[in-house]
Coordinates of C-alpha atoms and ligand atoms in Angstrom, one line a residue:
X1 CA -22.0 -40.8 5.8
X2 CA -22.8 -37.3 6.9
X3 CA -20.1 -34.6 6.4
X4 CA -18.5 -33.2 9.5
X5 CA -18.5 -29.4 9.8
X6 CA -16.3 -27.9 12.5
X7 CA -16.7 -24.3 13.6
X8 CA -14.2 -22.6 15.8
X9 CA -13.0 -19.0 16.2
X10 CA -9.9 -19.7 14.2
X11 CA -9.0 -22.4 11.7
X12 CA -5.5 -23.8 11.0
X13 CA -3.8 -25.4 8.1
X14 CA -4.3 -29.1 9.0
X15 CA -0.8 -29.9 7.4
X16 CA 1.0 -27.6 9.8
X17 CA 1.7 -28.1 13.5
X18 CA -0.1 -25.5 15.6
X19 CA 0.4 -24.3 19.2
X20 CA -2.9 -24.2 21.1
X21 CA -4.8 -27.1 22.4
X22 CA -8.0 -26.7 20.3
X23 CA -6.2 -26.4 17.0
X24 CA -4.2 -29.5 17.7
X25 CA -7.2 -31.6 18.7
X26 CA -9.6 -30.4 15.9
X27 CA -7.0 -31.0 13.3
X28 CA -6.7 -34.6 14.5
X29 CA -10.4 -35.2 14.3
X30 CA -11.0 -33.5 10.9
X31 CA -8.2 -35.3 9.3
X32 CA -9.7 -38.6 10.3
X33 CA -13.1 -37.9 8.6
X34 CA -12.5 -35.0 6.2
X35 CA -15.0 -32.2 6.1
X36 CA -15.4 -28.5 6.4
X37 CA -13.7 -26.2 8.9
X38 CA -15.2 -22.8 9.3
X39 CA -13.9 -19.8 11.3
X40 CA -12.2 -16.4 11.3
X41 CA -9.2 -16.0 9.0
X42 CA -7.3 -14.0 11.7
X43 CA -7.3 -11.0 9.3
X44 CA -9.0 -7.7 9.6
X45 CA -10.8 -5.9 6.7
X46 CA -12.1 -2.4 6.0
X47 CA -15.7 -2.0 7.1
X48 CA -16.7 -1.1 3.5
X49 CA -15.2 -4.0 1.6
X50 CA -17.0 -7.1 0.4
X51 CA -19.8 -7.4 -2.1
X52 CA -22.6 -6.9 0.4
X53 CA -20.7 -4.8 2.9
X54 CA -19.8 -8.1 4.6
X55 CA -16.7 -10.2 4.4
X56 CA -16.7 -12.8 1.6
X57 CA -15.9 -16.4 2.5
X58 CA -12.6 -17.6 1.4
X59 CA -12.5 -21.3 0.5
X60 CA -9.4 -23.4 0.4
X61 CA -8.9 -27.1 0.0
X62 CA -6.2 -28.8 2.1
X63 CA -6.1 -32.5 1.6
X64 CA -9.5 -33.9 2.6
X65 CA -10.4 -30.8 4.6
X66 CA -12.1 -27.7 3.1
X67 CA -11.2 -24.5 5.0
X68 CA -13.8 -21.7 4.9
X69 CA -12.7 -18.4 6.5
X70 CA -13.9 -14.8 6.8
X71 CA -12.3 -11.6 7.8
X72 CA -13.6 -9.4 10.7
X73 CA -13.7 -5.6 11.0
X74 CA -11.6 -3.9 13.6
X75 CA -14.7 -3.1 15.6
X76 CA -15.9 -6.8 15.5
X77 CA -12.4 -8.0 16.5
X78 CA -12.2 -5.5 19.4
X79 CA -15.6 -6.3 20.8
X80 CA -16.2 -10.0 20.0
X81 CA -12.7 -11.4 20.3
X82 CA -10.6 -9.1 22.5
X83 CA -13.7 -7.8 24.4
X84 CA -16.4 -10.4 25.2
X85 CA -14.4 -13.6 24.5
X86 CA -11.2 -12.6 26.2
X87 CA -12.1 -9.9 28.7
X88 CA -15.4 -11.4 29.9
X89 CA -15.8 -15.2 29.2
X90 CA -12.2 -16.3 29.5
X91 CA -11.6 -14.6 32.9
X92 CA -15.0 -15.5 34.4
X93 CA -14.9 -19.1 33.2
X94 CA -11.5 -19.3 34.9
X95 CA -13.0 -17.9 38.1
X96 CA -11.3 -14.5 37.7
X97 CA -14.1 -12.0 38.2
X98 CA -11.5 -9.4 39.2
X99 CA -10.2 -9.4 35.7
X100 CA -13.6 -9.2 33.9
X101 CA -14.7 -6.1 32.0
X102 CA -18.5 -6.2 31.5
X103 CA -18.7 -3.5 28.8
X104 CA -22.1 -3.6 27.0
X105 CA -20.3 -2.9 23.7
X106 CA -18.5 -6.2 24.0
X107 CA -21.8 -8.2 24.4
X108 CA -23.3 -6.5 21.3
X109 CA -20.2 -7.3 19.2
X110 CA -20.2 -10.9 20.4
X111 CA -23.8 -11.3 19.3
X112 CA -23.2 -9.6 16.0
X113 CA -20.2 -11.8 15.1
X114 CA -22.1 -15.0 16.1
X115 CA -25.0 -13.8 13.8
X116 CA -22.4 -13.1 11.0
X117 CA -20.9 -16.6 11.4
X118 CA -24.4 -18.2 11.3
X119 CA -25.4 -16.3 8.1
X120 CA -22.2 -17.2 6.3
X121 CA -22.1 -20.8 7.4
X122 CA -25.8 -21.3 6.4
X123 CA -24.8 -20.8 2.8
X124 CA -22.4 -23.7 2.9
X125 CA -24.5 -26.2 4.8
X126 CA -25.9 -29.4 3.4
X127 CA -29.1 -30.9 5.0
X128 CA -27.3 -33.9 6.5
X129 CA -24.2 -32.2 7.7
X130 CA -23.2 -32.8 11.4
X131 CA -22.1 -29.5 12.9
X132 CA -19.5 -29.4 15.8
X133 CA -19.1 -26.0 17.3
X134 CA -16.0 -25.3 19.6
X135 CA -15.5 -23.2 22.6
X136 CA -16.5 -20.0 24.4
X137 CA -16.3 -17.7 21.4
X138 CA -19.3 -19.3 19.8
X139 CA -21.8 -20.2 22.6
X140 CA -24.8 -18.6 20.9
X141 CA -24.0 -19.9 17.4
X142 CA -26.7 -22.7 17.4
X143 CA -29.3 -20.2 18.5
X144 CA -28.4 -18.0 15.5
X145 CA -28.4 -21.0 13.1
X146 CA -31.7 -22.2 14.4
X147 CA -33.1 -18.7 13.9
X148 CA -32.2 -19.0 10.2
X149 CA -34.0 -22.4 10.0
X150 CA -31.0 -24.7 10.4
X151 CA -32.4 -28.2 11.4
X152 CA -29.0 -30.0 11.4
X153 CA -27.7 -31.9 14.4
X154 CA -25.4 -29.5 16.2
X155 CA -23.0 -30.3 19.1
X156 CA -20.9 -27.9 21.2
X157 CA -17.7 -28.6 23.1
X158 CA -16.4 -26.2 25.8
X159 CA -12.6 -26.4 26.0
X160 CA -12.3 -24.3 29.1
X161 CA -13.8 -24.8 32.6
X162 CA -17.5 -24.3 33.4
X163 CA -17.6 -22.3 36.5
X164 CA -19.9 -22.9 39.5
X165 CA -23.4 -21.3 39.2
X166 CA -22.8 -18.2 41.3
X167 CA -19.7 -17.3 39.4
X168 CA -21.5 -17.7 36.1
X169 CA -24.3 -15.6 37.4
X170 CA -21.9 -12.6 37.6
X171 CA -22.0 -12.3 33.8
X172 CA -24.8 -9.8 33.0
X173 CA -26.0 -11.9 30.1
X174 CA -25.6 -15.3 31.9
X175 CA -29.2 -16.4 31.3
X176 CA -29.0 -15.7 27.6
X177 CA -25.7 -17.6 27.3
X178 CA -26.8 -20.6 29.2
X179 CA -30.2 -20.7 27.5
X180 CA -28.3 -20.6 24.1
X181 CA -26.7 -23.9 25.0
X182 CA -30.1 -25.5 24.8
X183 CA -30.2 -24.9 21.0
X184 CA -27.5 -27.6 20.7
X185 CA -28.4 -31.3 20.7
X186 CA -25.3 -32.3 22.7
X187 CA -23.0 -30.2 24.9
X188 CA -19.7 -31.6 26.0
X189 CA -17.4 -30.5 28.8
X190 CA -13.9 -31.5 29.8
X191 CA -14.7 -33.0 33.2
X192 CA -17.4 -34.3 35.5
X193 CA -16.9 -31.2 37.7
X194 CA -17.9 -29.0 34.7
X195 CA -21.0 -31.1 34.0
X196 CA -22.0 -30.8 37.7
X197 CA -21.5 -27.0 37.5
X198 CA -23.6 -26.7 34.4
X199 CA -26.4 -29.0 35.8
X200 CA -26.3 -27.0 39.1
X201 CA -26.7 -23.8 37.2
X202 CA -29.7 -24.9 35.1
X203 CA -31.4 -26.6 38.0
X204 CA -31.1 -23.6 40.3
X205 CA -31.6 -20.8 37.7
X206 CA -33.9 -22.4 35.2
X207 CA -35.6 -25.2 37.2
X208 CA -34.3 -27.7 34.8
X209 CA -35.4 -31.3 35.0
X210 CA -32.9 -34.1 34.9
X211 CA -34.0 -36.9 32.5
X212 CA -32.6 -40.3 31.9
X213 CA -29.7 -40.6 29.4
X214 CA -27.7 -37.6 30.6
X215 CA -30.4 -35.2 29.4
X216 CA -31.6 -32.0 30.9
X217 CA -34.8 -30.2 30.1
X218 CA -35.3 -26.5 30.5
X219 CA -36.5 -23.5 28.4
X220 CA -38.9 -26.0 26.6
X221 CA -36.0 -27.8 25.1
X222 CA -34.0 -31.0 25.9
X223 CA -30.3 -31.2 25.8
X224 CA -27.8 -34.1 26.2
X225 CA -24.7 -33.3 28.3
X226 CA -21.5 -35.3 29.0
X227 CA -17.9 -35.2 30.0
X228 CA -15.5 -35.9 27.1
X229 CA -12.0 -35.3 28.4
X230 CA -9.9 -34.3 25.5
X231 CA -6.7 -36.3 24.8
X232 CA -3.7 -36.4 22.5
X233 CA -2.5 -38.6 19.7
X234 CA -0.3 -40.7 22.0
X235 CA 1.4 -42.8 19.3
X236 CA 2.2 -39.8 17.2
X237 CA 3.7 -38.0 20.2
X238 CA 5.7 -41.0 21.4
X239 CA 7.0 -41.5 17.8
X240 CA 7.9 -37.8 17.6
X241 CA 10.0 -38.3 20.8
X242 CA 11.9 -41.1 19.0
X243 CA 12.2 -39.2 15.6
X244 CA 15.5 -37.6 14.5
X245 CA 14.4 -34.1 15.7
X246 CA 13.2 -35.6 19.0
X247 CA 16.4 -37.6 19.6
X248 CA 18.6 -34.6 18.6
X249 CA 16.8 -32.2 21.0
X250 CA 16.9 -34.8 23.7
X251 CA 20.7 -35.3 23.2
X252 CA 21.4 -31.6 23.1
X253 CA 19.5 -30.9 26.3
X254 CA 20.9 -33.9 28.1
X255 CA 24.4 -32.9 27.2
X256 CA 24.0 -29.3 28.1
X257 CA 22.4 -30.2 31.5
X258 CA 24.5 -33.4 32.2
X259 CA 25.2 -32.3 35.8
X260 CA 21.7 -31.0 36.5
X261 CA 18.1 -32.2 36.8
X262 CA 15.7 -30.4 34.7
X263 CA 12.2 -29.1 35.6
X264 CA 10.1 -28.0 32.7
X265 CA 7.1 -25.8 32.2
X266 CA 5.4 -25.3 28.8
X267 CA 2.5 -22.9 28.6
X268 CA 0.9 -20.0 26.8
X269 CA 1.7 -16.9 28.9
X270 CA -1.7 -16.8 30.5
X271 CA -2.8 -15.8 34.0
X272 CA -4.8 -19.1 34.3
X273 CA -1.6 -21.1 34.0
X274 CA -0.3 -20.2 37.5
X275 CA 3.2 -19.1 36.3
X276 CA 4.1 -16.7 39.0
X277 CA 3.0 -19.2 41.7
X278 CA 5.1 -21.8 40.0
X279 CA 8.2 -19.6 40.1
X280 CA 7.5 -18.9 43.8
X281 CA 7.3 -22.6 44.5
X282 CA 10.6 -23.2 42.7
X283 CA 12.2 -20.4 44.8
X284 CA 10.8 -22.1 47.9
X285 CA 12.4 -25.3 46.8
X286 CA 15.8 -23.7 46.5
X287 CA 15.4 -22.0 49.9
X288 CA 14.1 -25.0 51.8
X289 CA 16.0 -27.8 50.1
X290 CA 19.4 -26.3 49.4
X291 CA 20.8 -29.5 47.9
X292 CA 18.9 -28.4 44.7
X293 CA 21.0 -25.2 44.4
X294 CA 23.5 -25.5 41.5
X295 CA 21.8 -28.7 40.6
X296 CA 18.1 -28.2 39.5
X297 CA 17.2 -25.9 36.7
X298 CA 13.7 -24.8 35.7
X299 CA 13.1 -24.2 32.0
X300 CA 9.9 -22.3 31.6
X301 CA 8.7 -21.8 28.1
X302 CA 5.8 -19.3 27.9
X303 CA 4.6 -18.5 24.4
X304 CA 3.3 -15.0 23.8
X305 CA -0.5 -14.9 23.9
X306 CA -3.3 -12.3 23.6
X307 CA -0.7 -9.5 23.9
X308 CA -3.3 -6.8 23.2
X309 CA -5.3 -7.7 26.4
X310 CA -3.9 -5.6 29.4
X311 CA -3.9 -8.4 32.0
X312 CA -1.4 -10.4 29.8
X313 CA 1.0 -7.4 29.7
X314 CA 0.9 -7.2 33.5
X315 CA 1.8 -10.9 33.7
X316 CA 4.7 -10.5 31.3
X317 CA 6.2 -7.8 33.5
X318 CA 5.6 -9.9 36.6
X319 CA 7.3 -12.9 35.2
X320 CA 10.3 -10.9 33.9
X321 CA 10.8 -9.5 37.4
X322 CA 10.3 -12.8 39.3
X323 CA 12.7 -14.8 37.1
X324 CA 15.2 -12.0 37.1
X325 CA 15.1 -11.9 41.0
X326 CA 15.5 -15.6 41.5
X327 CA 18.5 -15.7 39.1
X328 CA 20.0 -12.7 40.8
X329 CA 19.6 -14.1 44.2
X330 CA 20.5 -17.7 43.6
X331 CA 22.5 -17.8 40.3
X332 CA 26.1 -18.8 40.1
X333 CA 28.6 -18.1 37.3
X334 CA 28.0 -21.5 35.9
X335 CA 24.3 -22.0 36.9
X336 CA 21.1 -20.0 36.3
X337 CA 18.2 -21.4 38.3
X338 CA 15.5 -20.4 35.8
X339 CA 15.7 -20.3 32.0
X340 CA 12.7 -18.3 31.0
X341 CA 11.9 -18.3 27.3
X342 CA 9.1 -16.0 26.3
X343 CA 8.7 -17.4 22.8
X344 CA 6.9 -20.2 20.9
X345 CA 9.0 -23.4 20.6
X346 CA 8.6 -25.5 17.5
X347 CA 6.3 -28.3 18.2
X348 CA 8.7 -30.9 16.9
X349 CA 11.2 -29.9 19.6
X350 CA 8.8 -30.4 22.5
X351 CA 8.9 -34.3 22.8
X352 CA 12.7 -34.3 23.1
X353 CA 12.5 -31.5 25.7
X354 CA 9.8 -33.4 27.7
X355 CA 11.8 -36.6 27.6
X356 CA 15.0 -34.9 28.8
X357 CA 13.2 -33.4 31.9
X358 CA 13.0 -35.1 35.2
X359 CA 9.9 -33.2 36.3
X360 CA 7.1 -31.4 34.5
X361 CA 5.4 -28.6 36.4
X362 CA 1.8 -28.3 35.1
X363 CA 0.3 -26.1 37.8
X364 CA -2.5 -24.0 36.4
X365 CA -4.8 -22.1 38.8
X366 CA -7.7 -23.3 36.5
X367 CA -7.6 -25.2 33.2
X368 CA -10.2 -27.0 31.2
X369 CA -7.9 -30.0 30.6
X370 CA -4.2 -29.2 29.9
X371 CA -2.7 -31.2 27.1
X372 CA 0.9 -30.5 28.1
X373 CA 0.4 -32.9 31.1
X374 CA -0.5 -35.6 28.6
X375 CA 2.2 -34.8 26.1
X376 CA 4.8 -35.0 28.9
X377 CA 3.6 -38.5 29.9
X378 CA 3.6 -39.7 26.2
X379 CA 7.1 -38.5 25.6
X380 CA 8.8 -40.3 28.5
X381 CA 11.2 -43.2 28.3
X382 CA 9.1 -46.0 30.0
X383 CA 12.2 -47.4 31.6
X384 CA 13.3 -44.1 33.1
X385 CA 10.3 -41.8 33.2
X386 CA 10.1 -38.3 34.6
X387 CA 7.4 -37.3 37.2
X388 CA 4.4 -35.1 36.5
X389 CA 3.5 -32.5 39.2
X390 CA 0.0 -31.5 38.4
X391 CA -2.4 -28.9 39.7
X392 CA -5.6 -30.4 41.2
X393 CA -7.4 -27.5 39.4
X394 CA -6.6 -28.7 35.9
X395 CA -9.3 -30.8 34.3
X396 CA -6.6 -33.4 33.7
X397 CA -6.4 -34.1 37.4
X398 CA -9.7 -36.0 37.3
X399 CA -8.0 -38.6 35.0
X400 CA -4.3 -38.4 36.0
X401 CA -4.5 -39.4 39.7
X402 CA -1.1 -41.0 39.7
X403 CA 0.6 -37.7 39.1
X404 CA 1.7 -35.7 42.2
X405 CA -1.3 -33.5 42.6
X406 CA -0.8 -30.1 44.2
X407 CA -2.6 -26.9 45.1
X408 CA -0.7 -24.3 43.2
X409 CA -1.7 -21.6 45.7
X410 CA 0.1 -23.5 48.4
X411 CA 3.8 -22.5 47.7
X412 CA 5.2 -24.8 50.5
X413 CA 3.1 -27.8 49.5
X414 CA 4.1 -27.4 45.8
X415 CA 7.8 -27.1 46.7
X416 CA 7.5 -30.3 48.8
X417 CA 5.9 -32.1 45.9
X418 CA 8.7 -31.0 43.6
X419 CA 11.2 -32.2 46.1
X420 CA 9.4 -35.5 46.2
X421 CA 9.4 -35.8 42.4
X422 CA 13.1 -35.0 42.3
X423 CA 13.9 -37.8 44.8
X424 CA 11.4 -40.4 43.7
X425 CA 12.7 -44.0 43.3
X426 CA 12.8 -45.5 39.8
X427 CA 10.3 -48.1 40.9
X428 CA 7.7 -45.5 42.0
X429 CA 8.3 -43.4 38.9
X430 CA 7.8 -46.4 36.6
X431 CA 4.7 -47.6 38.4
X432 CA 3.1 -44.2 38.2
X433 CA 4.1 -43.7 34.6
X434 CA 2.7 -47.0 33.5
X435 CA -0.7 -46.2 35.0
X436 CA -0.7 -42.7 33.5
X437 CA 0.3 -44.0 30.1
X438 CA -2.5 -46.5 30.1
X439 CA -5.0 -43.9 30.9
X440 CA -3.9 -41.4 28.2
X441 CA -3.8 -44.2 25.7
X442 CA -7.3 -45.3 26.5
X443 CA -8.7 -41.8 26.4
X444 CA -6.7 -40.3 23.5
X445 CA -7.8 -37.7 20.9
X446 CA -9.4 -40.3 18.7
X447 CA -11.5 -41.6 21.6
X448 CA -12.5 -38.0 22.3
X449 CA -13.7 -37.1 18.9
X450 CA -15.3 -40.4 18.1
X451 CA -17.1 -40.7 21.3
X452 CA -18.4 -37.1 21.1
X453 CA -19.5 -37.6 17.4
X454 CA -21.1 -41.0 18.1
X455 CA -23.1 -39.5 20.9
X456 CA -24.1 -36.5 18.8
X457 CA -25.2 -38.7 15.9
X458 CA -27.3 -40.9 18.2
X459 CA -28.8 -38.0 20.2
X460 CA -32.4 -37.5 19.3
X461 CA -32.9 -33.9 18.2
X462 CA -35.2 -32.3 20.7
X463 CA -37.2 -31.2 17.6
X464 CA -39.0 -28.3 19.4
X465 CA -36.4 -25.6 18.7
X466 CA -38.4 -24.2 15.8
X467 CA -41.2 -23.2 18.3
X468 CA -38.8 -20.9 20.1
X469 CA -36.9 -19.6 17.2
X470 CA -38.8 -16.3 17.0
X471 CA -38.4 -15.7 20.7
X472 CA -34.7 -16.3 20.7
X473 CA -34.3 -14.1 17.7
X474 CA -36.2 -11.3 19.5
X475 CA -33.8 -11.6 22.4
X476 CA -31.0 -10.6 20.1
X477 CA -32.5 -7.5 18.7
Ligands
ADQ1 P1 -4.6 -24.1 26.0 O1 -5.0 -23.1 27.1 O2 -3.9 -23.5 24.8 O3 -5.9 -24.8 25.5 P2 -3.2 -26.7 26.6 O4 -4.2 -27.7 26.8 O5 -2.1 -26.8 27.5 O6 -3.7 -25.2 26.7 O7 -2.7 -26.8 25.1 C1 -1.6 -26.2 24.7 C2 -1.0 -26.9 23.4 O8 -0.2 -25.9 22.8 C3 -0.2 -28.1 23.7 O9 -0.3 -29.0 22.6 C4 1.2 -27.6 23.8 O10 2.2 -28.5 23.4 C5 1.2 -26.4 22.9 N1 2.0 -25.3 23.6 C6 1.7 -24.6 24.7 N2 2.7 -23.8 25.0 C7 3.6 -23.9 24.0 C8 4.8 -23.2 23.8 N3 5.3 -22.3 24.6 N4 5.5 -23.6 22.7 C9 5.0 -24.5 21.9 N5 3.8 -25.1 22.0 C10 3.1 -24.8 23.1 C11 -7.3 -24.9 25.7 C12 -7.7 -25.0 27.2 C13 -7.1 -26.3 27.8 C14 -7.5 -27.5 26.9 C15 -7.2 -27.2 25.5 C16 -7.7 -28.4 24.6 O11 -7.4 -23.9 27.9 O12 -7.5 -26.5 29.1 O13 -6.7 -28.6 27.4 O14 -7.8 -26.0 25.0 O15 -9.1 -28.6 24.8

């Protein structure tokens, strides 16, 4: 059986729980098969250190997974990670052209680090390895590997949304980026909408032909595409909810809020997650449906994220001010409408918290999938489940139709949906939960990784990449 090699911006210790959707899901799939996980160590190094003036790979074996990491220089980190990944690709792929900074230095750093990753990874590869590259930090990695002669099967999965063609076209290097995807054998997206956007782009910008078997042909290469909505380990999450920590957390929260109904939000503090809009909707709920005053409490956990990117700082200030204002205007001596926690919460505490909540507010403005929505469903007591209020702009909305779907930009509509969730009959809650649970169980994280890897293994390599290696390499110089 071939070895699985996973490449992502960061790796994580597979034995430890991690916040962040990608880390959680990749850990699940690697632990199943064993293999190599390659990425940035998260550490910075002096530009001069390393035997060849480059970072040495650090190898570490953790159970059946070998971790291979390298350090980055400050310049690489600032341009590849903070710059191109998080000030160009993240905002644009989340439809936020207003927040993008198209600095040419960022693009150069992004190409340089992808070349570095490819060179370092090549030295560790075996001929029959199957390589699975993850996310927007590493779009051109296959092009770089092919340029070094790598003939392995390589798949790519994009965890964030694929924007419509004309939004993509705002990125100065859009053609190079999208062309790079054709050096993969299989490219997976979270939703059918993402596949449609990608196909629309290559059809209009590169005159791609659509071939049978979900294949697209452009730039003299053939690529297979598909939607592989990421899932969670449902049984593990449900059993965490029933574990001692889960039960303790549940009991503690239920006791503390015995007279109240809890609404819960759990997110990274990110502008894509729609947090200010959510607080506005909660405020509207209190204004329009006064029976919720002194009775409903919103717990919003927002873990610190990308604090050295300016837009995230602005969001922190905005959230502090919105939550302060709502508590000032509506709070009582014995009731605070919003409990806003700007910290990471231990993963083992989440299931109990989800289970104690009557309503989950998962209302991103754009999200590739959103795993919190699925975790909330998995953690519920099937005989008395809570209700999921879900943005129609999360990838998860394609699968989770029995949630209450909302437009997060519509404050009144979202407030109405929250009110509906708070007053929903037990029969309706149970019926919706049963259907949702069935769906997340069918399409869980094991389904996600095994279906992607099965399709990657059975995809015929287009075989013609070598012919274009030199021209791709030239593009990068
Ligand atoms: P993220 O944007 O990080 O992931 P999400 O899918 O919600 O978003 O995953 C977050 C994970 O981190 C969940 O497992 C959640 O429990 C955990 N988490 C989030 N906030 C936390 C907090 N405050 N404290 C503790 N744990 C927290 C990206 C994409 C998503 C996509 C995933 C996986 O943006 O759209 O679903 O990758 O592909």
